[in-house]
mmCIF file with all atom_site columns, C-alpha atoms in Angstrom:
data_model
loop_
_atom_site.group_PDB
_atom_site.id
_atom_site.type_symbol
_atom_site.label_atom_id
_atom_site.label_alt_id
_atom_site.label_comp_id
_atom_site.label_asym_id
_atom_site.label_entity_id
_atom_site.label_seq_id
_atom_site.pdbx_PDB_ins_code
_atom_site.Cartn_x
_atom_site.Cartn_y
_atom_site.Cartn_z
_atom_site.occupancy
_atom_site.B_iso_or_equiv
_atom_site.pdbx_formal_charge
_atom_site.auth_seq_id
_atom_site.auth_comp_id
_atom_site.auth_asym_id
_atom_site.auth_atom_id
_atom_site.pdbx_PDB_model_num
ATOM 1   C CA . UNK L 1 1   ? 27.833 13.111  -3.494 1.00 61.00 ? 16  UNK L CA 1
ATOM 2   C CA . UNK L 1 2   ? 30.051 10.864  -5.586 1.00 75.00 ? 17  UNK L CA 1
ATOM 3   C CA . UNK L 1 3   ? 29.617 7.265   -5.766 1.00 90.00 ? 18  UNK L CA 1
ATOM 4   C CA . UNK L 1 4   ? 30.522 5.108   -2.454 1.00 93.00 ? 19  UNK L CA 1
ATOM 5   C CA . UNK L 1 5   ? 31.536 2.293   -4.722 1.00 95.00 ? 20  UNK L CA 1
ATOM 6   C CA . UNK L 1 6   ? 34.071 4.395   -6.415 1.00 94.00 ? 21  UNK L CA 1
ATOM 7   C CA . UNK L 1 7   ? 35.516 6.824   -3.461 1.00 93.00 ? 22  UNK L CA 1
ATOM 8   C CA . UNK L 1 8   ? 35.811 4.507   -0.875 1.00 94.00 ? 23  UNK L CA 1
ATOM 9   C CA . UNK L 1 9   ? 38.809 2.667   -3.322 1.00 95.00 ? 24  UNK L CA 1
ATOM 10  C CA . UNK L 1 10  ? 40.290 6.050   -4.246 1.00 94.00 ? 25  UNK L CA 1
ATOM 11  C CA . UNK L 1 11  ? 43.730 7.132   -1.980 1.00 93.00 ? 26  UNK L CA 1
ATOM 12  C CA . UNK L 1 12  ? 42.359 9.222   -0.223 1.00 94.00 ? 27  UNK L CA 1
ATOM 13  C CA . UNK L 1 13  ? 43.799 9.685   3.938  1.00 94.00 ? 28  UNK L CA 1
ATOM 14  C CA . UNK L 1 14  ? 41.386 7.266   6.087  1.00 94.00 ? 29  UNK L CA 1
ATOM 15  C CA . UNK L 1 15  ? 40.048 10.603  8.031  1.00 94.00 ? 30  UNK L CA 1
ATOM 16  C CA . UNK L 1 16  ? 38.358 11.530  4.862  1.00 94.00 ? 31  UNK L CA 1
ATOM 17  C CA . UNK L 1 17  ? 37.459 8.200   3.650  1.00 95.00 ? 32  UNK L CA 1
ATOM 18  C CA . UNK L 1 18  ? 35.209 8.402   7.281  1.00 95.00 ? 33  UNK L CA 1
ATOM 19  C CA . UNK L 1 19  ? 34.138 12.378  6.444  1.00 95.00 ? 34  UNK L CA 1
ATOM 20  C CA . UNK L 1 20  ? 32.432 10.320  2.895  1.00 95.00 ? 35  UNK L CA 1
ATOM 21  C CA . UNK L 1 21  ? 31.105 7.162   4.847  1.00 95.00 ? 36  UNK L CA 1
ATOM 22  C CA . UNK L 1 22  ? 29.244 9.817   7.701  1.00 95.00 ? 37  UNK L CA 1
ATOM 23  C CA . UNK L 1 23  ? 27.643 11.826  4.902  1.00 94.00 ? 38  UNK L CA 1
ATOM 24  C CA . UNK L 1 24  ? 26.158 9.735   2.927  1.00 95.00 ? 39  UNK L CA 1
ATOM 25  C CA . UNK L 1 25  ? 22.388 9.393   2.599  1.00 95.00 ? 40  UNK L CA 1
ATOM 26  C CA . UNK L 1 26  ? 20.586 6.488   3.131  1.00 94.00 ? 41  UNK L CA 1
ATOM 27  C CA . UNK L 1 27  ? 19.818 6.207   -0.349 1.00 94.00 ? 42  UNK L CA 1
ATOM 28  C CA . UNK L 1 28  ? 23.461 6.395   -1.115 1.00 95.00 ? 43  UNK L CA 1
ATOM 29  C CA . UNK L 1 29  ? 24.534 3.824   1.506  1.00 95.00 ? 44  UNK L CA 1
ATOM 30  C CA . UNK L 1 30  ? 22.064 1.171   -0.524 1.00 94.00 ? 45  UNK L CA 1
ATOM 31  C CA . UNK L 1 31  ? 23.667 1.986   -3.932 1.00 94.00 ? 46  UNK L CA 1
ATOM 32  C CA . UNK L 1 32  ? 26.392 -0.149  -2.481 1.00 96.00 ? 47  UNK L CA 1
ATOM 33  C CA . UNK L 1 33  ? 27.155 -2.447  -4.949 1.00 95.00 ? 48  UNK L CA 1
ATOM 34  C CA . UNK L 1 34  ? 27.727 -6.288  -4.195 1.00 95.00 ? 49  UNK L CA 1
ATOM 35  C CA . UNK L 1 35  ? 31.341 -6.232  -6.095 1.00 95.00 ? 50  UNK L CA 1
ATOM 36  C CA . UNK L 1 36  ? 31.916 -3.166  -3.320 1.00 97.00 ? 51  UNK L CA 1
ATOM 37  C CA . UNK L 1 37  ? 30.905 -5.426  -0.596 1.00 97.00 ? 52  UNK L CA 1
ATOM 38  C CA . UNK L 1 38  ? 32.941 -8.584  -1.889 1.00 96.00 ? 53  UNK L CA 1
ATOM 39  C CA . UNK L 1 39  ? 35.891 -6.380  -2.446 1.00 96.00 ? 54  UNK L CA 1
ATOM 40  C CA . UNK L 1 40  ? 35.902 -5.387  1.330  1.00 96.00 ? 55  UNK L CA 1
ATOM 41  C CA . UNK L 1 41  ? 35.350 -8.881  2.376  1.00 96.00 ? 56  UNK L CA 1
ATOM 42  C CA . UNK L 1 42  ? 38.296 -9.963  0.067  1.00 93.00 ? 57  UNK L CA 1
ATOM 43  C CA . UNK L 1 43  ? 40.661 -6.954  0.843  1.00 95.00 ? 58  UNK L CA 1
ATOM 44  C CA . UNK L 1 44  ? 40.396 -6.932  4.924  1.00 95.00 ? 59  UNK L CA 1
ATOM 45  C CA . UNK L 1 45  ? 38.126 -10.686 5.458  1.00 93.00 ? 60  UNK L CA 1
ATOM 46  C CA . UNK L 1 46  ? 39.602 -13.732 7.594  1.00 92.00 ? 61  UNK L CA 1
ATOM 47  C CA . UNK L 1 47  ? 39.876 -16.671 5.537  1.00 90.00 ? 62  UNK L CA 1
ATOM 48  C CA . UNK L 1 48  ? 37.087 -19.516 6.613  1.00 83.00 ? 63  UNK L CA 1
ATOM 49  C CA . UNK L 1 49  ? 37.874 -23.132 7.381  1.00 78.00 ? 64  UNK L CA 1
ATOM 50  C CA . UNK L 1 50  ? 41.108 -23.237 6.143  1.00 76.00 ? 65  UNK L CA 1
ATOM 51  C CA . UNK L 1 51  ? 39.814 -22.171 2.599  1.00 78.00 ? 66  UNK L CA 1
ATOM 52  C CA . UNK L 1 52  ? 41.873 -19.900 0.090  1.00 79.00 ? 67  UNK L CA 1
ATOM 53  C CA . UNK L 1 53  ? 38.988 -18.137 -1.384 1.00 84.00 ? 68  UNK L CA 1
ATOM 54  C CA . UNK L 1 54  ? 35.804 -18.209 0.986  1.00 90.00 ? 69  UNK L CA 1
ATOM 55  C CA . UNK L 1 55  ? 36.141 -15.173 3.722  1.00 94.00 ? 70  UNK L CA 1
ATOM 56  C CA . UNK L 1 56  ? 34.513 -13.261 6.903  1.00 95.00 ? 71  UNK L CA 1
ATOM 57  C CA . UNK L 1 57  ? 34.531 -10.103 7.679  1.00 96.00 ? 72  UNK L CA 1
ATOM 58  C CA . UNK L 1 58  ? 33.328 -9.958  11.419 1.00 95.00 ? 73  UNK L CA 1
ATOM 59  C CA . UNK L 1 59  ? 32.301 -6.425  12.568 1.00 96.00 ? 74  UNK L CA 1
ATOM 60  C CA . UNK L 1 60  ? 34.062 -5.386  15.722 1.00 94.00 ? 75  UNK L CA 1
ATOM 61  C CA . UNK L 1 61  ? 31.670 -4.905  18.607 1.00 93.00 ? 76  UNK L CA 1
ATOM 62  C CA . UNK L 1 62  ? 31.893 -1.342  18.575 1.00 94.00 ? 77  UNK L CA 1
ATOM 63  C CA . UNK L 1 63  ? 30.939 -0.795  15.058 1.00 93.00 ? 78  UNK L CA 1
ATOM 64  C CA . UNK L 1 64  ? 27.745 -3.476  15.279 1.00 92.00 ? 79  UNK L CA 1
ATOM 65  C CA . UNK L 1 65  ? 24.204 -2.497  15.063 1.00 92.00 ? 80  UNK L CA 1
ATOM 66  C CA . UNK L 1 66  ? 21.459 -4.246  16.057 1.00 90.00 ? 81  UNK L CA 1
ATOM 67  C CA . UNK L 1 67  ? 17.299 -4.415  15.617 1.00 87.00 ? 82  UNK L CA 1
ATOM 68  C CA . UNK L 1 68  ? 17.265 -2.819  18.772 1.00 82.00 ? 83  UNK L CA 1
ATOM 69  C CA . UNK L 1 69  ? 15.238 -5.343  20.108 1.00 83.00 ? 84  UNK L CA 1
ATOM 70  C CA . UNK L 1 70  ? 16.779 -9.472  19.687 1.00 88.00 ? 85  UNK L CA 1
ATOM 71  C CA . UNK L 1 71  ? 19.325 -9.506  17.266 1.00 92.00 ? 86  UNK L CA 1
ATOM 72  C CA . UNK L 1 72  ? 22.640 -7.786  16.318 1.00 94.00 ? 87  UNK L CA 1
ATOM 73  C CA . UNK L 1 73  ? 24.086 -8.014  12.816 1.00 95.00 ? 88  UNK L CA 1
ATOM 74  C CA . UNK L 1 74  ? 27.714 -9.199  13.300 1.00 95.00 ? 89  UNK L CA 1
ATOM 75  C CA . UNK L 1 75  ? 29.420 -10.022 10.132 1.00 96.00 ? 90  UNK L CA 1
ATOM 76  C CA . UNK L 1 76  ? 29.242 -10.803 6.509  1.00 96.00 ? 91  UNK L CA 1
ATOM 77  C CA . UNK L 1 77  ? 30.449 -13.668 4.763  1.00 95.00 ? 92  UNK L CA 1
ATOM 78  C CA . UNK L 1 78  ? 31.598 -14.816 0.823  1.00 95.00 ? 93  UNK L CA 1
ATOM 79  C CA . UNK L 1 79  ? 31.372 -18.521 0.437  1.00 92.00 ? 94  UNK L CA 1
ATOM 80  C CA . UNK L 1 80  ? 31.780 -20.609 -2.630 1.00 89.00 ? 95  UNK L CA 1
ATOM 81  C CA . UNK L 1 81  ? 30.744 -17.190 -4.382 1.00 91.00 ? 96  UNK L CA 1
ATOM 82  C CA . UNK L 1 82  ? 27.660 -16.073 -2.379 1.00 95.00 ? 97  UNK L CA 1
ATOM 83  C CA . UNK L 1 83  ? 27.389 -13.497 0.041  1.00 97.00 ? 98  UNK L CA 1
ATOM 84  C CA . UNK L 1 84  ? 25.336 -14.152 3.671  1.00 97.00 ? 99  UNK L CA 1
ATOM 85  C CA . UNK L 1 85  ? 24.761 -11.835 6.970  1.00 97.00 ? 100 UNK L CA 1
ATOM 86  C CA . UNK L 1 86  ? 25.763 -13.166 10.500 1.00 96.00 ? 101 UNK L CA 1
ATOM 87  C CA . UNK L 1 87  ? 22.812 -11.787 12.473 1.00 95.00 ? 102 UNK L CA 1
ATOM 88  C CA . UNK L 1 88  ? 23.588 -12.873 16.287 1.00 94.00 ? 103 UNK L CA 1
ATOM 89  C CA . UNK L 1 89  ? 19.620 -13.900 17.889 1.00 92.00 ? 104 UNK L CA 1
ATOM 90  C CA . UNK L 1 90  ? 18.997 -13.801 21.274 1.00 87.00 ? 105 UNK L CA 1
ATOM 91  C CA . UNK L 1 91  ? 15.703 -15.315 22.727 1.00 81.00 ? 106 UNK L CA 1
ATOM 92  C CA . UNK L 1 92  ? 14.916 -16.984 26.498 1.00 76.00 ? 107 UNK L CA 1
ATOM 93  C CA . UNK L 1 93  ? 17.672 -19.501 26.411 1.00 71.00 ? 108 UNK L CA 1
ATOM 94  C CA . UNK L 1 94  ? 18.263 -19.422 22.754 1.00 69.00 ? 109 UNK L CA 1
ATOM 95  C CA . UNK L 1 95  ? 21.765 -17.218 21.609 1.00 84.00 ? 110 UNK L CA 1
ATOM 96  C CA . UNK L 1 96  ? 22.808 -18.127 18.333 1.00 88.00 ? 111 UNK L CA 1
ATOM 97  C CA . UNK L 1 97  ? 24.709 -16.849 15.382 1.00 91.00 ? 112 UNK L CA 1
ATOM 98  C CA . UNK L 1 98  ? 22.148 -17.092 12.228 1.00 93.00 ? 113 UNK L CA 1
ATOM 99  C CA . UNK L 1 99  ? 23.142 -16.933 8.768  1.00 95.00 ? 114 UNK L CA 1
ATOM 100 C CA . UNK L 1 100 ? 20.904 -15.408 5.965  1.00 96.00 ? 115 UNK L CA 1
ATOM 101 C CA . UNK L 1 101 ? 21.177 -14.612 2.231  1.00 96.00 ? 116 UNK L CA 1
ATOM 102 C CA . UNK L 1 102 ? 22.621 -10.980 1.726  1.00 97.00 ? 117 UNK L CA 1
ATOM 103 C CA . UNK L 1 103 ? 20.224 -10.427 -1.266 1.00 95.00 ? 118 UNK L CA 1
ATOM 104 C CA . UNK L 1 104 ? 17.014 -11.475 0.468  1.00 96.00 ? 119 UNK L CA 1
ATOM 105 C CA . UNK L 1 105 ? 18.053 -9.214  3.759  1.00 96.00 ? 120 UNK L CA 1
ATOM 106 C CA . UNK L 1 106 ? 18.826 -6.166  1.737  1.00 95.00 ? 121 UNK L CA 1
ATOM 107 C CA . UNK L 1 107 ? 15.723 -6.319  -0.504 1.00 94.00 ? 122 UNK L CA 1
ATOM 108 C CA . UNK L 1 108 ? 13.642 -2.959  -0.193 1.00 93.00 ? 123 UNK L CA 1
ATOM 109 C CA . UNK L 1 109 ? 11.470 -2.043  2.633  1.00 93.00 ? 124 UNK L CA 1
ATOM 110 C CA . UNK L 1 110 ? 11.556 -4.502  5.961  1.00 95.00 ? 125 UNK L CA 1
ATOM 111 C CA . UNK L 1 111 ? 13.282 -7.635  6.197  1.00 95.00 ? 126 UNK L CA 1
ATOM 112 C CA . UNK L 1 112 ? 11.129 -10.176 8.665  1.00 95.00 ? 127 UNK L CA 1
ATOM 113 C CA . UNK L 1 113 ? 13.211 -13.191 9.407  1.00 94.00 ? 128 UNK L CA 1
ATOM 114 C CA . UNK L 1 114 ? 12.388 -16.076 11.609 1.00 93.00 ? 129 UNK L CA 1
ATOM 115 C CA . UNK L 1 115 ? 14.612 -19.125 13.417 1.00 91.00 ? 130 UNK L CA 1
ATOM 116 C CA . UNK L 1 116 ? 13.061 -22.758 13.928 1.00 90.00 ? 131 UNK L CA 1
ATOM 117 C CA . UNK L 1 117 ? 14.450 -23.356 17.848 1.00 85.00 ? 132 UNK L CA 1
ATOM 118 C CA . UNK L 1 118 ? 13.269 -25.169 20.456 1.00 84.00 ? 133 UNK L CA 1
ATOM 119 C CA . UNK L 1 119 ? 12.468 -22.944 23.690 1.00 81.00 ? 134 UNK L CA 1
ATOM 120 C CA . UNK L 1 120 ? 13.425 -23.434 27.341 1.00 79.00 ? 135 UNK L CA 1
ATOM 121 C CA . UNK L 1 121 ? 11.745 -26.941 27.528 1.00 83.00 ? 136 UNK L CA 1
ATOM 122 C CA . UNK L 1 122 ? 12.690 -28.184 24.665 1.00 84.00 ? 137 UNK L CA 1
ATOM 123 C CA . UNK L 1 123 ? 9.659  -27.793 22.984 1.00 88.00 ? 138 UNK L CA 1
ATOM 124 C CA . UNK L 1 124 ? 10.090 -26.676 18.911 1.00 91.00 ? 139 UNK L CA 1
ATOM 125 C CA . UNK L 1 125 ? 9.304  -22.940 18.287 1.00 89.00 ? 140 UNK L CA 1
ATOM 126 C CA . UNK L 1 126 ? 9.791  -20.158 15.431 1.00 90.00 ? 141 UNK L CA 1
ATOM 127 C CA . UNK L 1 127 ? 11.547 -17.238 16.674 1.00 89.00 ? 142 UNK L CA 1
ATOM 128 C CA . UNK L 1 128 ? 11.351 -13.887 14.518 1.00 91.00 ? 143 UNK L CA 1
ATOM 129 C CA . UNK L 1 129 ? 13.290 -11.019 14.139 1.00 93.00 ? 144 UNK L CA 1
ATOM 130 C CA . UNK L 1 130 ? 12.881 -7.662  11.762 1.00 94.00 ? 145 UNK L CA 1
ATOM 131 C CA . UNK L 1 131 ? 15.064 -5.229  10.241 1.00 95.00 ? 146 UNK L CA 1
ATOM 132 C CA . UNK L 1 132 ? 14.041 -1.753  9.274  1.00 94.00 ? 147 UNK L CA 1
ATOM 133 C CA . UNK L 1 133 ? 15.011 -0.252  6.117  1.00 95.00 ? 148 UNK L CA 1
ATOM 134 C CA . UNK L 1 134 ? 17.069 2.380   8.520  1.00 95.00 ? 149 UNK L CA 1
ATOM 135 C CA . UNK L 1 135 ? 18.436 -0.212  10.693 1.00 95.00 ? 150 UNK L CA 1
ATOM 136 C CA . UNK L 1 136 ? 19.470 -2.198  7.349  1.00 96.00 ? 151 UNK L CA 1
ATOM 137 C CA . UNK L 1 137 ? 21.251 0.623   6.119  1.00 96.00 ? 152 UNK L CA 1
ATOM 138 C CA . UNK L 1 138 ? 23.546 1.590   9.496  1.00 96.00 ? 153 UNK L CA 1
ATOM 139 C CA . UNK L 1 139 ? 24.392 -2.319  8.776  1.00 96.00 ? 154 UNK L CA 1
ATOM 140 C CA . UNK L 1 140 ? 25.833 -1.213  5.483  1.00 96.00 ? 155 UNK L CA 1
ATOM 141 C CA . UNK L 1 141 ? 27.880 1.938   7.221  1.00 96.00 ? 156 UNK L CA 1
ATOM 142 C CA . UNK L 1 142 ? 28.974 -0.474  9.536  1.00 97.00 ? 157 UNK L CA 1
ATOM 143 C CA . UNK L 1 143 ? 30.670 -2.667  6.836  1.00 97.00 ? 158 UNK L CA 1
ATOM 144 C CA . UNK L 1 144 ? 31.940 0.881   5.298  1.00 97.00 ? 159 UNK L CA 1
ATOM 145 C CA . UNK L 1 145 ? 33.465 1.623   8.664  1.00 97.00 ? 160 UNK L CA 1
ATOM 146 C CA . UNK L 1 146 ? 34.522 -2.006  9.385  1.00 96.00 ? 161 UNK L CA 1
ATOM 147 C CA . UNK L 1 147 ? 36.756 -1.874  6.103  1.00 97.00 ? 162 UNK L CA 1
ATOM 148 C CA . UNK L 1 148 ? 38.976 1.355   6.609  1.00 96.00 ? 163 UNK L CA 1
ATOM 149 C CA . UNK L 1 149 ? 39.570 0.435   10.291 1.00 96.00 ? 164 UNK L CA 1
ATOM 150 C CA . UNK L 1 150 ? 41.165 -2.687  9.203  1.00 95.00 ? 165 UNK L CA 1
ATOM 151 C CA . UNK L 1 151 ? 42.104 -1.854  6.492  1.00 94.00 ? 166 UNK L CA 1
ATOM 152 C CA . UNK L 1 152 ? 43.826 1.728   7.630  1.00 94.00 ? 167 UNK L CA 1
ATOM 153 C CA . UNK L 1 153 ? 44.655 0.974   11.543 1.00 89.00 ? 168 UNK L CA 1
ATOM 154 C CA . UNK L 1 154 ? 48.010 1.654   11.408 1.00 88.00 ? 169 UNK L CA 1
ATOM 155 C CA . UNK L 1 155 ? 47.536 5.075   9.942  1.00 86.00 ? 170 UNK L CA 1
ATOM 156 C CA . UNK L 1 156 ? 44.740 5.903   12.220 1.00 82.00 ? 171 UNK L CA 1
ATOM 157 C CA . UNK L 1 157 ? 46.404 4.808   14.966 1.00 78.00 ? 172 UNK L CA 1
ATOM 158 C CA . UNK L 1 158 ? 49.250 7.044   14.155 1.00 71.00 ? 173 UNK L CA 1
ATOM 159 C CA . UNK L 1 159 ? 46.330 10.222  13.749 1.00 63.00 ? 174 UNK L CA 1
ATOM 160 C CA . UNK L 1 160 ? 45.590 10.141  17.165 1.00 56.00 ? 175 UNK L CA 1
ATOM 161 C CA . UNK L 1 161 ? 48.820 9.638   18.368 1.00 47.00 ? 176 UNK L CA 1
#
């Protein structure tokens, strides 16, 4: 296989550009480079707060993955130069939208994170949450996928049509 960071820019038609992203290895998929990543944020992101340069890319429902246990990775995000995860935690009364550093969650092997809360009573608590290396990299196809359905909708709309 050819380099993601390279094909996925190349004109090719959006079916194929989803043929590349559903073959690639898992070592493949984490050869994504960070420039790759902020390229998608910058080409098919929302703009944050009213800012001109800082973005989101929030991953439509259908495209997230999750831990498969208490937490669902949701977006990415390129502030003041820096890139962060949106993980979404969910724990006895506790749903919130988390934000951790993209280089520390896509480090080799597991990622173990943890959330200072307080629980049902009010009473402070650490909640934790891992990632598998596998889980971390259908997080990374997910972003793939994320960019050439915004990016292509009209043209994929007009495929199955």
């Amino acid at each position: 296989m050819k380099d993601i960071n390279i094909e996925l820019f190349k004109r090719y038609k959006p079916e194929k550009k989803i043929e590349i992203i559903e073959l690639l290895t898992a070592k493949e998929v984490m050869k994504v480079k960070e420039s790759t990543i902020v390229r998608i944020i910058k080409e098919t992101g929302t703009f944050l707060y009213g800012s001109k340069r800082n973005k989101h890319l929030n991953i439509a429902r259908e495209r997230r993955r999750s831990n498969s246990w208490n937490s669902t990775f949701e977006g990415i995000e390129y502030d003041k130069g820096k890139l962060y995860v949106e993980l979404y935690l969910q724990y006895e009364n506790t749903d919130t939208s988390i934000y951790e550093d993209w280089h520390k969650f896509f480090l080799p092997g597991d990622y173990n994170g943890q959330y200072q809360g307080d629980d049902m009573r009010g009473n402070p608590r650490t909640y934790y949450f891992t990632y598998t290396e596998i889980q971390k990299v259908r997080c990374v196809k997910s972003i793939l996928y994320e960019y050439v359905y915004r990016k292509y909708a009209d043209k994929l709309k007009d495929a199955t049509n």
